[in-house]
Coordinates of C-alpha atoms and ligand atoms in Angstrom, one line a residue:
X1 CA 23.0 -10.7 16.0
X2 CA 21.0 -8.2 14.0
X3 CA 18.7 -5.1 14.6
X4 CA 15.0 -5.2 14.5
X5 CA 12.1 -3.1 15.7
X6 CA 10.4 -5.2 18.4
X7 CA 6.9 -4.5 19.7
X8 CA 6.2 -5.9 23.1
X9 CA 3.1 -6.1 25.2
X10 CA 3.6 -4.7 28.7
X11 CA 2.0 -5.9 31.9
X12 CA -0.6 -3.1 31.7
X13 CA -1.7 -4.4 28.3
X14 CA -0.2 -1.5 26.4
X15 CA 2.4 -2.0 23.7
X16 CA 5.9 -0.4 23.3
X17 CA 8.2 -0.5 20.4
X18 CA 12.1 -0.3 20.5
X19 CA 15.0 -1.2 18.3
X20 CA 16.7 -4.3 19.7
X21 CA 19.5 -6.7 18.8
X22 CA 18.2 -10.2 18.4
X23 CA 19.7 -13.5 17.4
X24 CA 18.9 -15.6 14.3
X25 CA 17.6 -18.4 16.5
X26 CA 14.6 -16.1 17.2
X27 CA 13.5 -15.9 13.6
X28 CA 10.4 -17.8 12.8
X29 CA 10.3 -21.0 10.6
X30 CA 10.5 -20.6 6.9
X31 CA 12.3 -21.8 3.7
X32 CA 14.1 -18.6 2.8
X33 CA 16.2 -16.3 5.0
X34 CA 16.5 -12.8 3.5
X35 CA 19.0 -10.0 4.3
X36 CA 16.5 -7.2 4.3
X37 CA 17.6 -3.9 2.8
X38 CA 14.5 -1.8 2.8
X39 CA 10.9 -1.8 4.2
X40 CA 8.2 0.9 4.2
X41 CA 5.5 2.5 6.3
X42 CA 1.9 1.5 5.4
X43 CA -1.3 2.2 7.2
X44 CA -1.4 -1.3 8.6
X45 CA 2.1 -0.9 9.9
X46 CA 0.8 2.1 11.9
X47 CA -1.7 -0.3 13.5
X48 CA 0.9 -3.0 14.1
X49 CA 3.5 -0.7 15.7
X50 CA 0.7 0.5 18.0
X51 CA -1.9 -1.6 19.8
X52 CA -2.3 -3.9 16.9
X53 CA -6.0 -3.7 16.4
X54 CA -6.3 -7.5 16.2
X55 CA -3.8 -7.7 13.4
X56 CA -0.9 -8.9 15.5
X57 CA -1.3 -12.5 16.7
X58 CA 1.6 -12.8 19.2
X59 CA 4.0 -10.6 21.0
X60 CA 6.9 -9.9 20.9
X61 CA 6.3 -8.9 17.3
X62 CA 8.4 -7.5 14.4
X63 CA 6.1 -5.4 12.2
X64 CA 6.8 -4.4 8.5
X65 CA 4.2 -5.7 6.0
X66 CA 6.7 -5.5 3.1
X67 CA 10.4 -5.7 2.4
X68 CA 13.0 -6.1 -0.3
X69 CA 16.4 -7.6 0.0
X70 CA 18.8 -10.4 -0.9
X71 CA 18.4 -14.1 -0.3
X72 CA 20.9 -15.3 2.2
X73 CA 20.0 -19.0 2.5
X74 CA 17.2 -21.0 0.8
X75 CA 15.8 -24.5 1.2
X76 CA 13.6 -23.9 -1.9
X77 CA 14.9 -24.6 -5.4
X78 CA 13.2 -21.4 -6.8
X79 CA 15.6 -19.2 -4.8
X80 CA 19.4 -19.2 -4.2
X81 CA 21.8 -17.0 -2.2
X82 CA 22.3 -13.6 -3.9
X83 CA 18.8 -13.4 -5.5
X84 CA 17.0 -10.1 -5.1
X85 CA 13.5 -10.6 -3.8
X86 CA 10.4 -8.5 -2.8
X87 CA 7.6 -9.4 -0.4
X88 CA 4.2 -7.9 0.1
X89 CA 1.1 -9.4 1.8
X90 CA 0.5 -12.9 3.2
X91 CA 0.0 -11.3 6.7
X92 CA 3.8 -10.9 7.0
X93 CA 4.3 -8.1 9.6
X94 CA 0.9 -8.9 11.1
X95 CA 0.6 -12.6 11.9
X96 CA 4.3 -13.3 11.1
X97 CA 7.4 -11.3 11.8
X98 CA 8.0 -8.8 9.0
X99 CA 10.5 -6.4 7.4
X100 CA 11.4 -4.0 10.2
X101 CA 14.5 -6.1 10.7
X102 CA 17.9 -6.7 9.1
X103 CA 16.9 -10.4 8.6
X104 CA 13.6 -12.1 7.8
X105 CA 12.7 -15.7 7.4
X106 CA 9.6 -16.5 5.3
X107 CA 7.9 -19.0 3.1
X108 CA 9.3 -19.1 -0.4
X109 CA 5.7 -18.9 -1.8
X110 CA 5.3 -15.4 -0.4
X111 CA 8.3 -14.0 -2.3
X112 CA 8.6 -12.6 -5.8
X113 CA 11.9 -12.2 -7.7
X114 CA 12.7 -8.5 -8.2
X115 CA 11.7 -7.6 -11.8
X116 CA 14.3 -6.2 -14.2
X117 CA 14.4 -2.4 -14.0
X118 CA 13.8 -2.1 -10.2
X119 CA 16.3 -2.1 -7.4
X120 CA 15.4 -3.0 -3.8
X121 CA 15.1 0.7 -2.8
X122 CA 12.8 1.5 -5.7
X123 CA 10.8 -1.7 -5.0
X124 CA 10.1 -0.4 -1.5
X125 CA 9.5 3.1 -2.7
X126 CA 6.5 1.4 -4.4
X127 CA 5.9 -1.1 -1.5
X128 CA 2.5 -2.5 -0.6
X129 CA 0.8 0.8 -1.2
X130 CA 2.1 1.1 -4.7
X131 CA 1.6 -2.6 -5.5
X132 CA -2.0 -2.1 -4.4
X133 CA -2.3 1.0 -6.6
X134 CA -1.1 -1.1 -9.6
X135 CA -3.6 -3.9 -8.8
X136 CA -6.3 -1.2 -8.7
X137 CA -5.3 0.2 -12.1
X138 CA -5.2 -3.3 -13.6
X139 CA -8.7 -4.0 -12.2
X140 CA -10.0 -0.7 -13.8
X141 CA -8.4 -1.7 -17.1
X142 CA -10.0 -5.1 -17.0
X143 CA -13.4 -3.5 -16.7
X144 CA -12.7 -0.6 -19.1
X145 CA -11.7 2.9 -18.1
X146 CA -14.3 5.3 -19.6
X147 CA -13.5 8.7 -21.1
X148 CA -13.1 11.5 -18.7
X149 CA -10.9 12.1 -15.7
X150 CA -10.0 9.2 -13.4
X151 CA -10.6 10.2 -9.7
X152 CA -8.0 9.2 -7.1
X153 CA -9.1 9.7 -3.4
X154 CA -6.6 10.1 -0.6
X155 CA -4.3 11.3 -3.4
X156 CA -1.4 12.6 -1.3
X157 CA -1.1 9.3 0.6
X158 CA 0.9 6.2 -0.4
X159 CA -1.7 4.4 -2.6
X160 CA -3.0 7.7 -4.0
X161 CA 0.4 9.0 -5.0
X162 CA 1.4 5.9 -6.9
X163 CA -2.0 5.5 -8.5
X164 CA -1.8 9.1 -9.7
X165 CA 1.6 8.7 -11.2
X166 CA 0.7 5.4 -12.9
X167 CA -2.6 6.6 -14.3
X168 CA -1.0 9.8 -15.6
X169 CA 1.9 8.0 -17.2
X170 CA -0.6 5.7 -19.0
X171 CA -2.2 8.9 -20.5
X172 CA -5.2 9.3 -18.3
X173 CA -6.4 12.6 -17.1
X174 CA -6.2 12.3 -13.3
X175 CA -8.2 14.3 -10.6
X176 CA -6.7 13.9 -7.2
X177 CA -8.8 14.4 -4.0
X178 CA -6.9 15.7 -1.1
X179 CA -7.7 17.2 2.3
X180 CA -4.3 18.9 2.3
X181 CA -4.3 21.9 -0.2
X182 CA -0.6 22.3 0.3
X183 CA 0.0 19.1 -1.6
X184 CA -1.5 20.4 -4.8
X185 CA 1.9 21.2 -6.4
X186 CA 3.2 17.7 -5.4
X187 CA 0.1 16.0 -6.9
X188 CA 0.5 18.0 -10.1
X189 CA 4.2 17.0 -10.3
X190 CA 3.0 13.4 -10.2
X191 CA 0.7 14.1 -13.2
X192 CA -2.7 15.1 -11.7
X193 CA -4.4 17.7 -13.8
X194 CA -7.2 18.5 -11.4
X195 CA -7.2 18.9 -7.6
X196 CA -10.5 18.3 -5.8
X197 CA -10.8 19.5 -2.2
X198 CA -11.8 16.8 0.2
X199 CA -14.7 18.9 1.6
X200 CA -16.3 18.9 -1.8
X201 CA -16.8 15.2 -1.6
X202 CA -17.3 14.9 2.1
X203 CA -20.5 16.9 2.0
X204 CA -23.5 14.5 2.0
X205 CA -26.2 14.8 -0.5
X206 CA -29.7 13.3 -0.7
X207 CA -29.3 12.8 -4.5
X208 CA -28.2 9.3 -5.2
X209 CA -27.1 10.3 -8.7
X210 CA -25.2 13.5 -9.7
X211 CA -23.6 14.6 -13.0
X212 CA -21.7 11.7 -14.7
X213 CA -18.1 12.9 -14.1
X214 CA -15.5 10.2 -13.5
X215 CA -14.3 7.6 -16.0
X216 CA -12.9 5.5 -13.2
X217 CA -11.8 5.8 -9.6
X218 CA -9.1 4.5 -7.3
X219 CA -10.5 4.9 -3.8
X220 CA -8.3 4.8 -0.8
X221 CA -10.8 6.5 1.6
X222 CA -14.1 4.6 1.6
X223 CA -16.9 5.8 3.9
X224 CA -19.0 8.8 2.9
X225 CA -16.6 9.9 0.2
X226 CA -16.9 6.6 -1.6
X227 CA -20.7 6.7 -1.3
X228 CA -20.7 10.2 -2.9
X229 CA -18.3 9.2 -5.7
X230 CA -20.5 6.2 -6.7
X231 CA -23.2 8.7 -7.8
X232 CA -20.8 10.7 -9.9
X233 CA -19.4 7.8 -12.0
X234 CA -19.9 7.7 -15.7
X235 CA -22.2 5.1 -17.1
X236 CA -20.5 1.6 -16.8
X237 CA -17.4 3.0 -15.1
X238 CA -15.7 1.3 -12.2
X239 CA -14.4 2.2 -8.8
X240 CA -11.5 0.1 -7.4
X241 CA -12.0 0.2 -3.6
X242 CA -8.7 -0.1 -1.9
X243 CA -8.9 1.4 1.6
X244 CA -10.9 2.9 4.4
X245 CA -8.8 5.8 5.6
X246 CA -12.0 7.8 5.9
X247 CA -14.2 5.1 7.4
X248 CA -15.4 1.5 7.0
X249 CA -19.1 2.3 6.6
X250 CA -20.7 2.7 3.2
X251 CA -23.8 4.9 3.4
X252 CA -24.7 4.4 -0.3
X253 CA -27.8 3.4 -2.2
X254 CA -28.0 0.7 -4.9
X255 CA -29.1 3.4 -7.5
X256 CA -25.7 4.0 -9.1
X257 CA -25.4 0.2 -9.7
X258 CA -28.9 -0.2 -11.1
X259 CA -29.2 3.0 -13.2
X260 CA -25.6 3.6 -14.2
X261 CA -24.2 0.1 -14.3
X262 CA -21.4 1.2 -12.0
X263 CA -18.9 -1.5 -10.9
X264 CA -17.5 -1.6 -7.4
X265 CA -14.3 -3.6 -7.5
X266 CA -12.7 -4.8 -4.2
X267 CA -8.9 -4.8 -4.2
X268 CA -7.0 -7.1 -1.9
X269 CA -3.2 -7.1 -2.0
X270 CA -2.7 -9.6 0.8
X271 CA -3.7 -13.0 -0.7
X272 CA -2.7 -12.3 -4.4
X273 CA -1.5 -15.5 -6.1
X274 CA 2.1 -15.6 -7.4
X275 CA 1.3 -15.0 -11.1
X276 CA -0.8 -11.9 -10.3
X277 CA 2.0 -10.5 -8.0
X278 CA 4.6 -11.1 -10.7
X279 CA 2.4 -9.5 -13.4
X280 CA 1.8 -6.4 -11.2
X281 CA 5.4 -6.0 -10.3
X282 CA 6.4 -6.3 -14.0
X283 CA 3.8 -3.6 -14.9
X284 CA 5.2 -1.4 -12.1
X285 CA 8.7 -1.6 -13.6
X286 CA 7.3 -0.8 -17.0
X287 CA 4.6 1.9 -16.3
X288 CA 5.7 3.8 -13.2
X289 CA 8.2 6.6 -14.1
X290 CA 11.1 6.3 -11.7
X291 CA 11.6 10.1 -11.5
X292 CA 8.1 10.5 -10.1
X293 CA 8.7 7.7 -7.7
X294 CA 11.8 9.6 -6.3
X295 CA 9.6 12.6 -5.7
X296 CA 7.2 10.6 -3.5
X297 CA 9.8 9.2 -1.1
X298 CA 11.0 10.3 2.3
X299 CA 13.8 8.2 3.9
X300 CA 13.6 6.7 7.4
X301 CA 15.5 4.4 9.8
X302 CA 14.3 1.8 12.3
X303 CA 14.3 4.2 15.2
X304 CA 11.9 6.6 13.3
X305 CA 9.2 4.0 13.1
X306 CA 7.2 4.5 16.3
X307 CA 6.6 8.2 15.4
X308 CA 5.9 7.4 11.7
X309 CA 3.4 4.8 12.7
X310 CA 1.4 7.4 14.7
X311 CA 1.7 9.9 11.8
X312 CA 0.3 7.5 9.1
X313 CA -2.7 6.7 11.3
X314 CA -3.5 10.4 11.5
X315 CA -3.3 10.8 7.6
X316 CA -0.2 13.0 8.0
X317 CA 2.3 11.1 5.9
X318 CA 2.9 12.3 2.3
X319 CA 3.7 9.8 -0.4
X320 CA 5.9 6.9 0.6
X321 CA 8.3 6.3 3.5
X322 CA 11.2 4.0 2.7
X323 CA 13.0 2.5 5.7
X324 CA 16.7 1.7 5.3
X325 CA 16.9 -1.1 8.0
X326 CA 20.8 -1.1 7.8
X327 CA 21.3 2.7 8.4
Ligands
NDP1 P1 -1.9 6.8 3.7 O1 -2.2 7.2 5.1 O2 -0.6 7.1 3.1 O3 -3.0 7.6 2.8 C1 -4.3 7.7 3.1 C2 -4.8 9.1 2.6 O4 -6.2 9.2 2.7 C3 -4.2 10.2 3.4 O5 -2.9 10.6 3.0 C4 -5.3 11.3 3.2 O6 -5.0 11.8 1.9 C5 -6.6 10.5 3.1 N1 -7.3 10.5 4.3 C6 -6.9 10.2 5.5 N2 -7.9 10.3 6.4 C7 -9.0 10.7 5.8 C8 -10.3 11.0 6.1 N3 -10.7 10.9 7.4 N4 -11.2 11.4 5.2 C9 -10.8 11.5 3.9 N5 -9.5 11.2 3.5 C10 -8.6 10.8 4.4 O7 -2.4 5.3 3.6 P2 -2.1 4.3 2.3 O8 -2.2 5.1 1.1 O9 -1.0 3.5 2.6 O10 -3.4 3.4 2.5 C11 -4.7 4.0 2.2 C12 -5.8 3.0 2.6 O11 -5.6 1.8 1.8 C13 -5.7 2.5 4.0 O12 -7.0 2.3 4.5 C14 -5.0 1.1 3.9 O13 -5.3 0.3 5.0 C15 -5.6 0.6 2.6 N6 -4.7 -0.3 2.0 C16 -5.4 -1.4 1.5 C17 -4.7 -2.4 0.8 C18 -5.4 -3.5 0.2 O14 -4.8 -4.6 -0.1 N7 -6.7 -3.4 -0.1 C19 -3.2 -2.3 0.6 C20 -2.6 -1.1 1.1 C21 -3.4 -0.1 1.8 P3 -5.1 13.4 1.6 O15 -4.3 14.1 2.7 O16 -4.6 13.6 0.2 O17 -6.6 13.7 1.7

């Protein structure tokens, strides 16, 4: 028997989440069984712990869109007992049982061996949010980061915190947009040199183009803020669009694309092929300073998750939450 956070659908159609002891016979099919050590709290986890929002296929459900741990048994020659592995994406924790559990069974294709230089706790301090931040930085690099500050929106959140730390450690000037002025010192400790108040970019303007300001952007917010930022990008600069914490609509014009050659790059962490995932994790181990990672982390245990799921949907979580599933 092992512990897991199980979300059930009640007779009234509402969901409830509780830590339960379950047997291995209830694990889904898969090639590799992993003794999970750590998982994390991401925005999607908030949705899956709560009503699901269409992400969860079947109840009862074990959320947790990422985890790191040690292989216990494997039917796949690529993995053997004792190997350290990390998983993000592939709809684990949404359509399939995820990492809020002391054991997980998954397809071997969804795993990545833990890169040298990262332990399982550090890997989950990064987690899906940090992995996505790295993919965003790599996409900006592929298209060329221009001179001038790189803007990070939703900077005090999970994606934003890791993106800020990576970009700063690569030598870029970073401007962090936050709606929480009290996080300014935290963002500066991660390497941001400029703090932009959320209200400055939430104000709508009729002007489709403004002063060319940003050499690149990692955007976790979307909505009106993304529309505004597009008109402030330098000529030929790129925005890596990661999330929609501020809304799914995009009330923009085509002018920044036509007159400034701005690139809007969509980032999807879920269906990344194995080689890309490996490359991103190796870059994380190399380019993300571990002392900055420590500053982002708050610890949690399985029983904290229902409250944390609500907090992250309200934009109230700072940095990264690492869940020790065995505590
Ligand atoms: P967090 O909740 O940790 O961070 C989001 C941040 O956005 C908040 O901390 C807050 O930052 C800001 N924010 C929240 N609400 C608003 C609002 N209404 N207007 C403006 N800013 C707001 O989430 P994550 O960093 O984990 O994820 C961010 C987004 O990225 C989510 O939409 C998530 O679903 C998406 N995502 C996408 C992935 C992909 O593969 N494309 C992978 C991972 C995440 P502050 O307080 O500093 O303003």
